[in-house]
mmCIF file of C-alpha atoms in Angstrom:
data_model
loop_
_atom_site.group_PDB
_atom_site.id
_atom_site.type_symbol
_atom_site.label_atom_id
_atom_site.label_comp_id
_atom_site.label_asym_id
_atom_site.label_seq_id
_atom_site.Cartn_x
_atom_site.Cartn_y
_atom_site.Cartn_z
ATOM 1 C CA GLN M 793 31.122 -35.640 -119.981
ATOM 2 C CA VAL M 794 30.263 -39.213 -120.952
ATOM 3 C CA GLN M 795 26.804 -40.462 -121.764
ATOM 4 C CA LEU M 796 25.917 -44.146 -121.632
ATOM 5 C CA VAL M 797 22.775 -45.590 -123.141
ATOM 6 C CA GLU M 798 21.743 -49.225 -122.811
ATOM 7 C CA SER M 799 19.502 -51.072 -125.233
ATOM 8 C CA GLY M 800 18.371 -54.602 -125.962
ATOM 9 C CA GLY M 801 16.362 -55.382 -122.876
ATOM 10 C CA GLY M 802 13.032 -57.150 -123.030
ATOM 11 C CA LEU M 803 11.007 -60.190 -122.089
ATOM 12 C CA VAL M 804 12.444 -63.649 -122.696
ATOM 13 C CA GLN M 805 11.576 -67.145 -121.561
ATOM 14 C CA ALA M 806 13.792 -69.072 -119.201
ATOM 15 C CA GLY M 807 16.589 -70.742 -121.093
ATOM 16 C CA GLY M 808 16.584 -68.060 -123.742
ATOM 17 C CA SER M 809 19.168 -65.507 -124.751
ATOM 18 C CA LEU M 810 19.375 -61.761 -124.978
ATOM 19 C CA ARG M 811 22.083 -59.297 -125.931
ATOM 20 C CA LEU M 812 22.386 -55.916 -124.296
ATOM 21 C CA SER M 813 24.313 -53.044 -125.797
ATOM 22 C CA CYS M 814 25.754 -49.960 -124.178
ATOM 23 C CA ALA M 815 26.793 -47.084 -126.381
ATOM 24 C CA ALA M 816 29.116 -44.471 -124.953
ATOM 25 C CA SER M 817 29.313 -40.954 -126.276
ATOM 26 C CA GLY M 818 31.164 -37.831 -125.371
ATOM 27 C CA ARG M 819 33.739 -35.525 -126.801
ATOM 28 C CA THR M 820 36.492 -38.098 -126.496
ATOM 29 C CA PHE M 821 35.481 -41.317 -124.912
ATOM 30 C CA SER M 822 38.154 -43.222 -123.079
ATOM 31 C CA ALA M 823 37.734 -45.566 -120.170
ATOM 32 C CA TYR M 824 39.768 -48.013 -118.165
ATOM 33 C CA LYS M 825 36.928 -50.433 -117.674
ATOM 34 C CA MET M 826 33.297 -50.863 -118.704
ATOM 35 C CA GLY M 827 30.932 -52.796 -116.536
ATOM 36 C CA TRP M 828 27.462 -54.203 -116.235
ATOM 37 C CA PHE M 829 25.419 -54.170 -113.046
ATOM 38 C CA ARG M 830 21.859 -55.174 -112.286
ATOM 39 C CA GLN M 831 19.232 -54.437 -109.687
ATOM 40 C CA ALA M 832 16.239 -56.637 -109.017
ATOM 41 C CA PRO M 833 13.162 -55.332 -107.203
ATOM 42 C CA GLY M 834 13.801 -55.082 -103.493
ATOM 43 C CA LYS M 835 17.482 -55.923 -103.857
ATOM 44 C CA GLU M 836 20.686 -53.965 -103.967
ATOM 45 C CA ARG M 837 22.485 -53.325 -107.196
ATOM 46 C CA GLU M 838 25.020 -56.040 -107.906
ATOM 47 C CA PHE M 839 28.016 -56.435 -110.153
ATOM 48 C CA VAL M 840 27.497 -58.640 -113.210
ATOM 49 C CA GLY M 841 30.700 -58.302 -115.165
ATOM 50 C CA ALA M 842 33.279 -55.954 -116.620
ATOM 51 C CA VAL M 843 35.845 -55.661 -119.352
ATOM 52 C CA THR M 844 38.971 -53.534 -119.523
ATOM 53 C CA TRP M 845 38.665 -51.194 -122.452
ATOM 54 C CA ASN M 846 42.152 -51.549 -123.910
ATOM 55 C CA LEU M 847 43.160 -55.142 -123.159
ATOM 56 C CA GLY M 848 39.745 -56.769 -123.110
ATOM 57 C CA ASN M 849 40.263 -58.586 -119.804
ATOM 58 C CA GLU M 850 36.929 -59.929 -118.609
ATOM 59 C CA TYR M 851 35.540 -60.315 -115.095
ATOM 60 C CA TYR M 852 32.275 -61.954 -114.078
ATOM 61 C CA ALA M 853 30.162 -62.506 -111.011
ATOM 62 C CA ASP M 854 29.936 -66.149 -110.026
ATOM 63 C CA SER M 855 26.194 -66.096 -110.596
ATOM 64 C CA VAL M 856 26.608 -65.428 -114.331
ATOM 65 C CA LYS M 857 29.947 -67.048 -115.092
ATOM 66 C CA GLY M 858 29.625 -69.433 -118.020
ATOM 67 C CA ARG M 859 26.295 -67.953 -119.101
ATOM 68 C CA PHE M 860 27.072 -64.288 -119.770
ATOM 69 C CA THR M 861 29.793 -62.886 -122.010
ATOM 70 C CA ILE M 862 31.019 -59.319 -122.203
ATOM 71 C CA SER M 863 32.596 -57.920 -125.326
ATOM 72 C CA ARG M 864 33.426 -54.495 -126.649
ATOM 73 C CA ASP M 865 33.800 -52.705 -129.945
ATOM 74 C CA ASN M 866 36.263 -49.911 -129.363
ATOM 75 C CA ALA M 867 35.624 -48.350 -132.753
ATOM 76 C CA LYS M 868 31.943 -48.000 -131.921
ATOM 77 C CA ASN M 869 32.477 -47.122 -128.243
ATOM 78 C CA THR M 870 30.066 -49.914 -127.430
ATOM 79 C CA VAL M 871 30.114 -52.721 -124.907
ATOM 80 C CA TYR M 872 27.866 -55.754 -125.095
ATOM 81 C CA LEU M 873 26.474 -58.233 -122.635
ATOM 82 C CA GLN M 874 25.493 -61.513 -124.261
ATOM 83 C CA MET M 875 23.234 -63.418 -121.899
ATOM 84 C CA ALA M 876 22.404 -67.095 -122.400
ATOM 85 C CA SER M 877 20.609 -69.776 -120.408
ATOM 86 C CA LEU M 878 18.629 -67.041 -118.723
ATOM 87 C CA LYS M 879 16.874 -67.769 -115.453
ATOM 88 C CA PRO M 880 13.961 -65.996 -113.770
ATOM 89 C CA GLU M 881 16.410 -64.781 -111.113
ATOM 90 C CA ASP M 882 18.228 -62.834 -113.836
ATOM 91 C CA THR M 883 15.223 -60.520 -114.005
ATOM 92 C CA ALA M 884 16.429 -57.020 -113.174
ATOM 93 C CA VAL M 885 17.201 -53.601 -114.524
ATOM 94 C CA TYR M 886 20.620 -53.819 -116.128
ATOM 95 C CA TYR M 887 22.953 -50.846 -115.991
ATOM 96 C CA CYS M 888 26.074 -50.059 -117.914
ATOM 97 C CA ALA M 889 28.860 -48.160 -116.186
ATOM 98 C CA ALA M 890 32.200 -46.649 -117.098
ATOM 99 C CA LEU M 891 35.249 -46.490 -114.886
ATOM 100 C CA ILE M 892 37.515 -43.862 -116.331
ATOM 101 C CA THR M 893 40.751 -44.196 -114.395
ATOM 102 C CA VAL M 894 42.378 -46.952 -112.398
ATOM 103 C CA GLY M 895 41.617 -46.682 -108.709
ATOM 104 C CA SER M 896 38.517 -44.565 -109.135
ATOM 105 C CA SER M 897 34.940 -45.611 -108.599
ATOM 106 C CA TRP M 898 32.468 -46.102 -111.410
ATOM 107 C CA ASN M 899 32.170 -42.620 -112.843
ATOM 108 C CA TYR M 900 29.262 -42.787 -115.272
ATOM 109 C CA TRP M 901 26.062 -44.783 -115.418
ATOM 110 C CA GLY M 902 23.418 -45.415 -118.019
ATOM 111 C CA PRO M 903 19.686 -45.135 -117.256
ATOM 112 C CA GLY M 904 19.247 -48.921 -117.365
ATOM 113 C CA THR M 905 17.280 -51.403 -119.411
ATOM 114 C CA GLN M 906 14.736 -53.896 -118.087
ATOM 115 C CA VAL M 907 15.302 -57.610 -118.569
ATOM 116 C CA THR M 908 12.470 -59.918 -117.592
ATOM 117 C CA VAL M 909 12.849 -63.688 -117.697
ATOM 118 C CA SER M 910 9.623 -65.650 -117.483
ATOM 119 C CA SER M 911 9.460 -69.183 -116.101
#
């Protein structure tokens, strides 16, 4: 079993920055890919970005490309989402997810952390 816990959310002004962390724990954590998703009020959950755990290949949604950066610390079993140039439309609950094996769906999810960007 894998547990994911996000942290780092909060209130920030438009144009500001915030860094989210997602710590993974379990008997032996190993994943193919770690991802970030978000869900704004009244909207469906959407993909933000992902990183492959071993090679560090990064993928981003067009809406955040150039503003958000994903990184990971394999030794700490932690993935980060550095968010810059934040906009009010980035306001959402941000979720971390783990995809354990290639071809599977996202297997584990964190409880989420709220990010609010004020105008």
